[in-house]
C-alpha positions as YAML, in Angstrom:
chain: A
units: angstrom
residues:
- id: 1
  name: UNK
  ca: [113.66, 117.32, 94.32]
- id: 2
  name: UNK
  ca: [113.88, 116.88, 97.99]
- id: 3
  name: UNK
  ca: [110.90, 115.19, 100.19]
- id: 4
  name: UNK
  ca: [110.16, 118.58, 101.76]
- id: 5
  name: UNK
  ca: [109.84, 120.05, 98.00]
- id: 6
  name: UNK
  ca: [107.40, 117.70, 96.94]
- id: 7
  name: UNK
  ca: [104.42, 120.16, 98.53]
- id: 8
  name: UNK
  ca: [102.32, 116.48, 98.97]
- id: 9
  name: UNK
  ca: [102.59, 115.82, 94.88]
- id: 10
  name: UNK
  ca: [101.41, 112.52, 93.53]
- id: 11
  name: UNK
  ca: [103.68, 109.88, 93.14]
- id: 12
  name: UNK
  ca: [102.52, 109.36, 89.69]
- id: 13
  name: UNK
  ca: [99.92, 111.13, 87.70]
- id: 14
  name: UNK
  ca: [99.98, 109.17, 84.31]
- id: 15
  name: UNK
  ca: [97.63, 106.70, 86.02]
- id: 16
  name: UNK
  ca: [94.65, 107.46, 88.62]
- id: 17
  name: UNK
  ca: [96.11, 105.26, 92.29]
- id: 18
  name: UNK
  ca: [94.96, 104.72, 95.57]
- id: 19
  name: UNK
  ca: [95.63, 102.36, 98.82]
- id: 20
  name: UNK
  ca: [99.03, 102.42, 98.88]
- id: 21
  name: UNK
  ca: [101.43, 99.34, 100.69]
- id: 22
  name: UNK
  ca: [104.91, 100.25, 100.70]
- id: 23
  name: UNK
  ca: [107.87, 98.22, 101.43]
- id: 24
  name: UNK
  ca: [111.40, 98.02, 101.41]
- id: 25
  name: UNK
  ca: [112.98, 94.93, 99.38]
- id: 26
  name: UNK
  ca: [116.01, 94.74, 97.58]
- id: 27
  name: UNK
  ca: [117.23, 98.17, 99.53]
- id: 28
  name: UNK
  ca: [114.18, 99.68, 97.27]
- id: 29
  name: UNK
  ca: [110.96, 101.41, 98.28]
- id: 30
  name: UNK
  ca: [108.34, 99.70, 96.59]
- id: 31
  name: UNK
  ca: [104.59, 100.88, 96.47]
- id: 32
  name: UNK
  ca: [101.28, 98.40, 95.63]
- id: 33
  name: UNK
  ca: [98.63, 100.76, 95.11]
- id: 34
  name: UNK
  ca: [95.59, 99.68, 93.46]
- id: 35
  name: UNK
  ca: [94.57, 100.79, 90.15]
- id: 36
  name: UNK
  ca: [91.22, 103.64, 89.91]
- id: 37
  name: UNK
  ca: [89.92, 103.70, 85.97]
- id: 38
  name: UNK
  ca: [89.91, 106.96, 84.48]
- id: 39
  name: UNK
  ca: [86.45, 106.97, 84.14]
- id: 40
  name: UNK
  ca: [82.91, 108.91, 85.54]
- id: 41
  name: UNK
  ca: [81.11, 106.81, 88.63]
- id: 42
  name: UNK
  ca: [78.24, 107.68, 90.60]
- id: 43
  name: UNK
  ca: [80.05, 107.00, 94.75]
- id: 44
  name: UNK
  ca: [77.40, 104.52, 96.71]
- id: 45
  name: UNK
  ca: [78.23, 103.08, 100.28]
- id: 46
  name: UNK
  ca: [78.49, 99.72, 98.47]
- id: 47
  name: UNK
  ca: [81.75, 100.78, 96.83]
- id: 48
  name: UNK
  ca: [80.44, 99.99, 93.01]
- id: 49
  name: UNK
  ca: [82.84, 103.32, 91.77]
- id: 50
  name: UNK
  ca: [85.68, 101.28, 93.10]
- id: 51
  name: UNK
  ca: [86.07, 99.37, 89.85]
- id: 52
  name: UNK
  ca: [90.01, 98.52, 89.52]
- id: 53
  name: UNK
  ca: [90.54, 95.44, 87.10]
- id: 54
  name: UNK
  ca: [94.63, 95.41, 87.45]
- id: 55
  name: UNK
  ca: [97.55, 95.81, 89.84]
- id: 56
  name: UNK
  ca: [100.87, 98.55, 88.79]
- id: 57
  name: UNK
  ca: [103.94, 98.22, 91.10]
- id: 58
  name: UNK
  ca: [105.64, 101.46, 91.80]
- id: 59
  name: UNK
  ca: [109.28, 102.14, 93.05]
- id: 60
  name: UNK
  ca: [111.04, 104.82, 94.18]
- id: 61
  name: UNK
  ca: [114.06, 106.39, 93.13]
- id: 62
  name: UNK
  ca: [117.25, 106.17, 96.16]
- id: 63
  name: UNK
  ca: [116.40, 109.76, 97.38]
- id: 64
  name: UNK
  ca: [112.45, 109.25, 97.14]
- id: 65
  name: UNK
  ca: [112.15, 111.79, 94.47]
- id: 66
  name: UNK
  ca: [110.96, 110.21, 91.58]
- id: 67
  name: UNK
  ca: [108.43, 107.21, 91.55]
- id: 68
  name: UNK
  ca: [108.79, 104.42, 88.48]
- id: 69
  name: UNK
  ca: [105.59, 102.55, 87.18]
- id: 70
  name: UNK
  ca: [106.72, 98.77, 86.00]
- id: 71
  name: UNK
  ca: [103.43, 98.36, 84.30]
- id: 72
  name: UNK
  ca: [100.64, 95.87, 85.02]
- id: 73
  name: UNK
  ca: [101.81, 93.15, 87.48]
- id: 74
  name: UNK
  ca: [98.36, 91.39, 87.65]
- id: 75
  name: UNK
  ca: [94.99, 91.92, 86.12]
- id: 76
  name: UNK
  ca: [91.66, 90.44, 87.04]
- id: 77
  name: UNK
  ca: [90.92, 88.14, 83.54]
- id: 78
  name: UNK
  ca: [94.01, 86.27, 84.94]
- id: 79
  name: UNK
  ca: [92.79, 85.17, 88.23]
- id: 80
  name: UNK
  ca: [90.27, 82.61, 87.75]
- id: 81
  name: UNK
  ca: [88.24, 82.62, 90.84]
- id: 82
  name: UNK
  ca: [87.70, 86.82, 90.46]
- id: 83
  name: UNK
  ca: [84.57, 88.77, 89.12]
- id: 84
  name: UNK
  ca: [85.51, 92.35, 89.70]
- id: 85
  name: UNK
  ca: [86.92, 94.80, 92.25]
- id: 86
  name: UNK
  ca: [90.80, 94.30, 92.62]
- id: 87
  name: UNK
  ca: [91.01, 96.19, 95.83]
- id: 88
  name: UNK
  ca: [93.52, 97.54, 98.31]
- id: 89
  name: UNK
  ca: [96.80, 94.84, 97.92]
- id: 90
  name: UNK
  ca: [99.80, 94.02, 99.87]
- id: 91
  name: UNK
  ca: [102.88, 92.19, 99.35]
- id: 92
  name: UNK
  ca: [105.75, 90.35, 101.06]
- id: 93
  name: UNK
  ca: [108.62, 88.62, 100.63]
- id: 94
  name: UNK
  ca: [109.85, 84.95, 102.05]
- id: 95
  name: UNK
  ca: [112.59, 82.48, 101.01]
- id: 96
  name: UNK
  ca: [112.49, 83.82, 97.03]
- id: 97
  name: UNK
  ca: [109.10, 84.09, 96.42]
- id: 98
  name: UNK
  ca: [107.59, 87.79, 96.61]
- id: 99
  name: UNK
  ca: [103.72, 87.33, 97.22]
- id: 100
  name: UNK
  ca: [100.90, 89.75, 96.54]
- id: 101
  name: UNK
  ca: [97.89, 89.52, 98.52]
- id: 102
  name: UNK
  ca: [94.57, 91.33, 96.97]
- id: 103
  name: UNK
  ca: [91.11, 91.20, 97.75]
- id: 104
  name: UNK
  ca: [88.47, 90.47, 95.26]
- id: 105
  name: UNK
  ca: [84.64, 89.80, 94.39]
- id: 106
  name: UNK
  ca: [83.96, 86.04, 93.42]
- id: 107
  name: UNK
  ca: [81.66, 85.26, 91.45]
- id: 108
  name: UNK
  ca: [78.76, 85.14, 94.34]
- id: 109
  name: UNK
  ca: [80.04, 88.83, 94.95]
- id: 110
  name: UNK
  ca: [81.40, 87.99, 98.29]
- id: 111
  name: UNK
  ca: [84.54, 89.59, 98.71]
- id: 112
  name: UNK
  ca: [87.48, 86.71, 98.99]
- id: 113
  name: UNK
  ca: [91.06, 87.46, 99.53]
- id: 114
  name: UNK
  ca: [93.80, 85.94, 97.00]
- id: 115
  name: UNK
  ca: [97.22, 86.11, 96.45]
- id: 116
  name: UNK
  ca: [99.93, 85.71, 93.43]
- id: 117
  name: UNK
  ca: [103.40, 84.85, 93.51]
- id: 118
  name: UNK
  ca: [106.39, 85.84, 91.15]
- id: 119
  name: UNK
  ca: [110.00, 86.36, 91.15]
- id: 120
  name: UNK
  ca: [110.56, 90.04, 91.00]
- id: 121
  name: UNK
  ca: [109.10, 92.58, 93.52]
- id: 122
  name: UNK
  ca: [108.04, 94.93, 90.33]
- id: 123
  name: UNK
  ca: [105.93, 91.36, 89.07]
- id: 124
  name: UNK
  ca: [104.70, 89.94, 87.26]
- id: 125
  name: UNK
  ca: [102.75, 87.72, 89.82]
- id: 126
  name: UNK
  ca: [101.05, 84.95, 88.69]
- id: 127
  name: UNK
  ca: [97.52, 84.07, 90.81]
- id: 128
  name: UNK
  ca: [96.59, 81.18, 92.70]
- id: 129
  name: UNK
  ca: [93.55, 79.13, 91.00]
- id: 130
  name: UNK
  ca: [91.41, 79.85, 94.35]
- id: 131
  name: UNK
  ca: [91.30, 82.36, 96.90]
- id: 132
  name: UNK
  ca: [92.15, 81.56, 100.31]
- id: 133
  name: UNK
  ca: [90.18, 79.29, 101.58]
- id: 134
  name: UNK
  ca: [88.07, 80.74, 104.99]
- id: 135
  name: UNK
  ca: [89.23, 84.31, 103.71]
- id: 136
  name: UNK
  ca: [86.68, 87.35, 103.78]
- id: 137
  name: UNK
  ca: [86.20, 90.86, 103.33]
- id: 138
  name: UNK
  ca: [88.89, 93.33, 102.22]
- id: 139
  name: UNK
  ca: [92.10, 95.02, 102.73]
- id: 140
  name: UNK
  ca: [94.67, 92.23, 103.05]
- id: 141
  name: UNK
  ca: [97.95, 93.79, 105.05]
- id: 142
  name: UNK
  ca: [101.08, 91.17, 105.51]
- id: 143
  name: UNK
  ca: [102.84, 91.46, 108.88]
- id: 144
  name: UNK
  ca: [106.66, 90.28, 109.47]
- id: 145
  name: UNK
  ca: [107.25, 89.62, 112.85]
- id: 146
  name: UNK
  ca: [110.92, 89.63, 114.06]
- id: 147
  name: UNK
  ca: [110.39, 86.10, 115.04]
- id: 148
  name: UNK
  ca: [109.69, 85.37, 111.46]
- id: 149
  name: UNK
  ca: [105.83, 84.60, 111.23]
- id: 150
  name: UNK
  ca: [103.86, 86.26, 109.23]
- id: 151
  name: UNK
  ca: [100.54, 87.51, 109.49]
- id: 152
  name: UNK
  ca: [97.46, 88.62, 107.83]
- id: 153
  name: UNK
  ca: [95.01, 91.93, 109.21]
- id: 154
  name: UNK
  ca: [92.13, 92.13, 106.95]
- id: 155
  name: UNK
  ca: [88.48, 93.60, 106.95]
- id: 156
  name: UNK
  ca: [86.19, 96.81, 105.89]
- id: 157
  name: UNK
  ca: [82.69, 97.51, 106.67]
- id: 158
  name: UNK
  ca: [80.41, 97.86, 103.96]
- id: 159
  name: UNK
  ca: [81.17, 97.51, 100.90]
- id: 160
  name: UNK
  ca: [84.23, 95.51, 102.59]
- id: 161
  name: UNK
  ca: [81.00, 93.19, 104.07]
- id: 162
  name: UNK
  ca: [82.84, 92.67, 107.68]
- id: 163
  name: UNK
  ca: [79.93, 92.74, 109.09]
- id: 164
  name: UNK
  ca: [78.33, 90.44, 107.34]
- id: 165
  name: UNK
  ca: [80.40, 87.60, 108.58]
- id: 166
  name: UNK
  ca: [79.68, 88.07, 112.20]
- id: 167
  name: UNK
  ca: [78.24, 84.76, 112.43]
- id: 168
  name: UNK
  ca: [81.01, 82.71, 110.69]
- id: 169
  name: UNK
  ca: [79.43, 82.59, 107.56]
- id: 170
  name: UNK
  ca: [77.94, 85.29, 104.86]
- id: 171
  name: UNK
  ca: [74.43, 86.78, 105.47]
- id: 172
  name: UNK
  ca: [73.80, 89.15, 102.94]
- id: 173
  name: UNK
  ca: [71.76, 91.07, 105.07]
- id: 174
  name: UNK
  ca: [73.34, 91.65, 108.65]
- id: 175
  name: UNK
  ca: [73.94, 94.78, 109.97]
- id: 176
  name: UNK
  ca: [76.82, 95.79, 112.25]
- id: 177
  name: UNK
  ca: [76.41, 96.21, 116.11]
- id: 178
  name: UNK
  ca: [74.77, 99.35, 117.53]
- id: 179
  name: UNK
  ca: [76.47, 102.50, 118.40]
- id: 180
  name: UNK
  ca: [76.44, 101.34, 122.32]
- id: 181
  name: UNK
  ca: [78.24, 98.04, 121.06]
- id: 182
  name: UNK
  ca: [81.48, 96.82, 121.10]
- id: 183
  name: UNK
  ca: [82.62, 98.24, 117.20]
- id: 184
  name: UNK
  ca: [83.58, 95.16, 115.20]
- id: 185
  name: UNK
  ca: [87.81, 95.06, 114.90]
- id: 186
  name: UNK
  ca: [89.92, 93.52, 112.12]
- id: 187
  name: UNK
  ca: [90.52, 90.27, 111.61]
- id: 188
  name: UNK
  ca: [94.11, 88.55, 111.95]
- id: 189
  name: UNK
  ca: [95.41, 84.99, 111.24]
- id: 190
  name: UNK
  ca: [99.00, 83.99, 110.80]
- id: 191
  name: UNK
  ca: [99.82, 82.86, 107.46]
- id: 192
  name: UNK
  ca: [100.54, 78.93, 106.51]
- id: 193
  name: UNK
  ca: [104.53, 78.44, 105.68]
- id: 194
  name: UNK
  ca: [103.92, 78.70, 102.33]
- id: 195
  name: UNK
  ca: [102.18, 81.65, 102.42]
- id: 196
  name: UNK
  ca: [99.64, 80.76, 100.14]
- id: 197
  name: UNK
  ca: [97.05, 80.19, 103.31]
- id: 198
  name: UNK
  ca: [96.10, 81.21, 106.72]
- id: 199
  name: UNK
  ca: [98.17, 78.81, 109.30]
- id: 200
  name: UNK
  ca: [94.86, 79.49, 111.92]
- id: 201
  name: UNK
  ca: [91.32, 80.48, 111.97]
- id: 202
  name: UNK
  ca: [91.07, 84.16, 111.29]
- id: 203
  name: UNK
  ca: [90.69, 85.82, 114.80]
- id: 204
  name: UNK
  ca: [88.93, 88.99, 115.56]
- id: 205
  name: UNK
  ca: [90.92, 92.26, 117.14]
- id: 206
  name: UNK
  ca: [89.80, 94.35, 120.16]
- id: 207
  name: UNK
  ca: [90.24, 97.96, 120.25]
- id: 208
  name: UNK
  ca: [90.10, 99.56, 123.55]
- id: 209
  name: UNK
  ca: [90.00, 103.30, 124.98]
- id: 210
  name: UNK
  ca: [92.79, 104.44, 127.64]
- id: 211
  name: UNK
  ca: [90.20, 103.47, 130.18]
- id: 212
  name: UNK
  ca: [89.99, 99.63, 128.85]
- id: 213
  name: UNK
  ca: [86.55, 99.41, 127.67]
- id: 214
  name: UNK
  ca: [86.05, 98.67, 123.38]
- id: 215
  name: UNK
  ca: [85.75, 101.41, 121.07]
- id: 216
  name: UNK
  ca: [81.93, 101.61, 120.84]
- id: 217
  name: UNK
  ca: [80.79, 101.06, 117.18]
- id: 218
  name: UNK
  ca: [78.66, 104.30, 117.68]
- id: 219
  name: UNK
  ca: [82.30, 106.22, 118.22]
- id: 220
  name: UNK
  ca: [83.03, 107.07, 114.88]
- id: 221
  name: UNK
  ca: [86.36, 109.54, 115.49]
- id: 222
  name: UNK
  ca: [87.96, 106.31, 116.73]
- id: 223
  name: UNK
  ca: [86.28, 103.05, 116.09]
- id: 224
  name: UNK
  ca: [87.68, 100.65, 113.07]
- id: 225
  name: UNK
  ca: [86.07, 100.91, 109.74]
- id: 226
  name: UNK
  ca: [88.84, 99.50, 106.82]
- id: 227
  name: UNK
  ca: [92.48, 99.36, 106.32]
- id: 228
  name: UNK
  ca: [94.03, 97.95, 108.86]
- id: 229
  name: UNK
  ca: [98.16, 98.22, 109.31]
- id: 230
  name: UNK
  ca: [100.49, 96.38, 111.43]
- id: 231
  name: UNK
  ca: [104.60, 98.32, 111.90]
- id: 232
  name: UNK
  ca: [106.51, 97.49, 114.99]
- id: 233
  name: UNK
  ca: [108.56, 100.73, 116.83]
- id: 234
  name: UNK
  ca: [110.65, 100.23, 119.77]
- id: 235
  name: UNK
  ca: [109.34, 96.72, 120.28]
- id: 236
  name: UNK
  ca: [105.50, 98.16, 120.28]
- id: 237
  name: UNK
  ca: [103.27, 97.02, 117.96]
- id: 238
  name: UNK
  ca: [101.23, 99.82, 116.17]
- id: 239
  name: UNK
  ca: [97.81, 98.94, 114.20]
- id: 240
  name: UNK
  ca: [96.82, 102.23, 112.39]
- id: 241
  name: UNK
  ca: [93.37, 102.43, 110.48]
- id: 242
  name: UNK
  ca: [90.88, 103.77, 108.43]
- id: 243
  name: UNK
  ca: [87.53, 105.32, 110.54]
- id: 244
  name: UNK
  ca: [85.88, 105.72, 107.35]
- id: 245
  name: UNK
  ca: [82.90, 108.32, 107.87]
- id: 246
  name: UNK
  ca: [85.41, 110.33, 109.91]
- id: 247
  name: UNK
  ca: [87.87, 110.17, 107.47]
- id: 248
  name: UNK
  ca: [90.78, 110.11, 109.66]
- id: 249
  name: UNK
  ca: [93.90, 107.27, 110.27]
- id: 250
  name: UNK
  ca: [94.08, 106.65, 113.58]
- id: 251
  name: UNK
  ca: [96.16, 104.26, 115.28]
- id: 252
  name: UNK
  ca: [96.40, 101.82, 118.62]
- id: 253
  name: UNK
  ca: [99.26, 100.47, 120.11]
- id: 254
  name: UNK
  ca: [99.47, 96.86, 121.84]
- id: 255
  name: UNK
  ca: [102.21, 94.05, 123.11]
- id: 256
  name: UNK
  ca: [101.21, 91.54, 120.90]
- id: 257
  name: UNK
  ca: [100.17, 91.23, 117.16]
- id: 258
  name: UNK
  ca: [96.64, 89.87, 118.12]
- id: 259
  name: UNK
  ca: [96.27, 92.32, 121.04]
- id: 260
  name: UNK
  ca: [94.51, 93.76, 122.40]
- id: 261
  name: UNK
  ca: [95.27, 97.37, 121.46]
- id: 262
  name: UNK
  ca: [94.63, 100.28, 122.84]
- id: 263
  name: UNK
  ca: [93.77, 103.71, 120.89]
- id: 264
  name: UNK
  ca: [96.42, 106.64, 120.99]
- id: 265
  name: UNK
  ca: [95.46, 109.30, 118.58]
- id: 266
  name: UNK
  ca: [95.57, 110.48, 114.88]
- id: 267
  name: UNK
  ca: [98.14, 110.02, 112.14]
- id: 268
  name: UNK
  ca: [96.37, 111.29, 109.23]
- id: 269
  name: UNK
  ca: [93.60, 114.19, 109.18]
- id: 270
  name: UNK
  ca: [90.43, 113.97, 106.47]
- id: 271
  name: UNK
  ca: [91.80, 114.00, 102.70]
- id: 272
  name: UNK
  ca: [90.48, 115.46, 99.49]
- id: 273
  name: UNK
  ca: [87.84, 112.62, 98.99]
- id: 274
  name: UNK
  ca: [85.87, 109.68, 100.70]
- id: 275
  name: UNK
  ca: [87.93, 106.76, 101.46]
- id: 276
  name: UNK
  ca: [91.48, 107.79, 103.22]
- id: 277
  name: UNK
  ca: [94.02, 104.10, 103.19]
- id: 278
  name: UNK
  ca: [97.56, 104.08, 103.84]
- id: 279
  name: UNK
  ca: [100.96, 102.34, 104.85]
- id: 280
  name: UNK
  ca: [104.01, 103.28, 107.16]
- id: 281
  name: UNK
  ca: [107.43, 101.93, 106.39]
- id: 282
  name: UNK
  ca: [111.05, 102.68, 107.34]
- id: 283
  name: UNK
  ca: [113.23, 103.02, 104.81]
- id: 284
  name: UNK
  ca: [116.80, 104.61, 105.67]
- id: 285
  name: UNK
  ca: [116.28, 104.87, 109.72]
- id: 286
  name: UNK
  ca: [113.41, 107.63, 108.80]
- id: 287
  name: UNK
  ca: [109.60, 106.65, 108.77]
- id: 288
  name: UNK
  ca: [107.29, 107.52, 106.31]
- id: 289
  name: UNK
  ca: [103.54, 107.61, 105.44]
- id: 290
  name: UNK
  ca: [101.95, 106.35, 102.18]
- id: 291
  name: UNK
  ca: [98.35, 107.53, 101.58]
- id: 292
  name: UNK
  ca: [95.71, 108.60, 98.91]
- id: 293
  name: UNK
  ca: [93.63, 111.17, 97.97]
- id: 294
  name: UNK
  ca: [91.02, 112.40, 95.46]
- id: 295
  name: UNK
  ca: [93.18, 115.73, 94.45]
- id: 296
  name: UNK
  ca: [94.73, 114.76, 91.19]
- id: 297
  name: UNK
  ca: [90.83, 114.36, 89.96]
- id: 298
  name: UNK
  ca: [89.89, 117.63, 91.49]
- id: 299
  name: UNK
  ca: [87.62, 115.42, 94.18]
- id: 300
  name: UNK
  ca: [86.62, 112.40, 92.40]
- id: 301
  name: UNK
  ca: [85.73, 109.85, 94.87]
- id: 302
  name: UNK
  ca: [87.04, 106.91, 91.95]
- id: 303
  name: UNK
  ca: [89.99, 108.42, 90.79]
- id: 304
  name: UNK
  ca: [92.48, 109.01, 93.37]
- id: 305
  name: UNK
  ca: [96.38, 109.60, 93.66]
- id: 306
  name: UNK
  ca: [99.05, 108.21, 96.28]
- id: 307
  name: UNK
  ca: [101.35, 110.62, 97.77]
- id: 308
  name: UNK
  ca: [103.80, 110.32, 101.05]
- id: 309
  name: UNK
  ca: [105.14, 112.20, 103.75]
- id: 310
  name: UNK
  ca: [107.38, 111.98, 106.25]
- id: 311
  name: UNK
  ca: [106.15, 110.29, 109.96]
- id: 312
  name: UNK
  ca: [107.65, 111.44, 113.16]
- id: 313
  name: UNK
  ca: [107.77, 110.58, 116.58]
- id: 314
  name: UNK
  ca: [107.46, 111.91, 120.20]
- id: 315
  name: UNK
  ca: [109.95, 110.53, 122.60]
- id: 316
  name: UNK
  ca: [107.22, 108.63, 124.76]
- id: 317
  name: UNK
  ca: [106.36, 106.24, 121.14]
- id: 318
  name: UNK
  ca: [103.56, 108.69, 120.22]
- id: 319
  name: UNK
  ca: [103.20, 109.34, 116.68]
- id: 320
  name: UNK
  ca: [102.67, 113.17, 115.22]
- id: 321
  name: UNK
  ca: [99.42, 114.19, 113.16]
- id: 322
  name: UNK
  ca: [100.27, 115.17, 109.47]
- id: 323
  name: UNK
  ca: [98.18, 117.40, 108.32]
- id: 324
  name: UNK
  ca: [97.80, 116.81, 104.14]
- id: 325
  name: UNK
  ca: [96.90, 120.82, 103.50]
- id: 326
  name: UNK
  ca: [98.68, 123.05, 105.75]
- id: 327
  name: UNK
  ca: [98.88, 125.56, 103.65]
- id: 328
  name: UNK
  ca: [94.84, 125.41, 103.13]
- id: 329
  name: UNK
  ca: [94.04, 125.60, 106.91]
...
């Protein structure tokens, strides 16, 4: 089955998956979703639905036609600093170690960010006894530079409590800015050499229009909500995104991994489903686009499926809008 044939099929449908981070090791595609339970939630803004108590690794067959589940890599009663909510992951790869990075509730419910190490890109990974310390919020996505540092773009609002930490440390009850405010960006901090920390203090991103001013928070059709992601293309760096009540990925482009960047246009238009979080990746000298959505469940907002499609661009760098359903519009 060619890509074009696949008609925007799940990757797998034996399991319910969602937020998927793809990368190429070993001359493999490999895909770190995380893991919805097959069961009935009520959806809140605070993400409770989002339940996921283990991590599957997927890989992909040399032609991208068939995806392979190597079972549970990780699961939550084996991470001791975890209560619940094994969110979005991401992994990388340095000196023979392969390292996933997850985001989880401790047991004050503040969202921390972890990571395990293990031998094998497929897993198992075995976690750290802590999370990292000074990490926050959600959506951990790993960054190799060409210089070889790593980095670390993290942060959702909400149920992701970004904006909770506004201050430098947790208030339960903060609010984000107001729509005529700056929007709050992700947050970035390159990663300690053994990967197992952040090597600075997290720092936070600014997102600007074409005309240099920052993406209002009130601008919801552009302004960061969740799942950030860092590729570089012709020596540009591209940070694509989640706008969450939009439902759109979107994406800025900058000259440096902490930025500034400044916004371009849409990658992704609204899914089946709430929450819309992806990954791009080469693989082959052809780009592609990992992503979720709630059709496998006929629209459950808890039970989602990762698919892919091909990513093209224009000559001037610009990436072209994929449209999930265009035989529905």
């Amino acid at each position: 089955m060619t890509m074009e044939s696949r008609g925007g099929a799940p990757l797998v449908t034996h399991i319910y998956t969602a937020d998927p981070s793809a990368h190429v090791f070993e001359g493999k595609l490999y895909v770190y979703p995380s893991h919805d339970l097959d069961h009935e939630m009520a959806s809140n803004d605070n993400g409770d639905q989002y339940d996921m108590e283990d991590y599957h690794v997927l890989s992909l067959n040399e032609d991208l036609t068939q995806a392979l589940d190597h079972g549970e890599a990780l699961h939550l009663q084996d991470i001791p600093w975890a209560k619940k909510q094994l969110w979005a992951p991401d992994a990388a790869y340095k000196d023979g170690t392969y390292y996933l990075f997850f985001p989880a509730r401790d047991y004050n419910d503040v969202f921390r960010i972890g990571v395990a190490t293990g031998i094998s890109p497929q897993g198992p990974f075995r976690a750290e006894p802590s999370y990292i310390p000074g990490s926050y919020s959600i959506d951990p996505a790993v960054f190799a530079d060409e210089d070889g540092k790593f980095y670390v773009y993290f942060g959702g609002l909400w149920g992701g409590q970004l904006e909770k930490w506004q201050t430098g440390a947790f208030r339960p009850d903060a609010e984000g800015p107001s729509g005529d405010e700056p929007a709050l960006g992700p947050r970035i901090a390159e990663l300690s050499r053994d990967m197992l920390g952040f090597g600075e203090m997290p720092r936070e991103i600014v997102i600007k229009g074409e005309d240099g001013e920052p993406i209002r928070a009130g601008d919801e059709e552009r302004r960061y909500f969740e799942g950030p992601w860092v590729h570089k293309h012709e020596g540009r760096y591209y940070l694509s995104y989640s706008t969450g009540t939009t439902h759109k990925i979107v994406y800025a482009v900058g000259d440096n991994p902490y930025g500034p960047f400044t916004f371009k246009g849409t990658i992704l238009k609204p899914v089946v489903g709430w929450t819309t979080h992806h990954s791009i990746v080469r693989y082959r000298d052809k780009w592609y686009l990992f992503y979720h959505d709630s059709s496998l469940s006929g629209g459950a907002d808890n039970k989602r499926c990762v698919k892919m499609a091909e990513l093209h661009y224009d000559a001037d760098g610009s990436i072209r809008t994929v449209d999930p359903y265009p035989e529905k519009r």
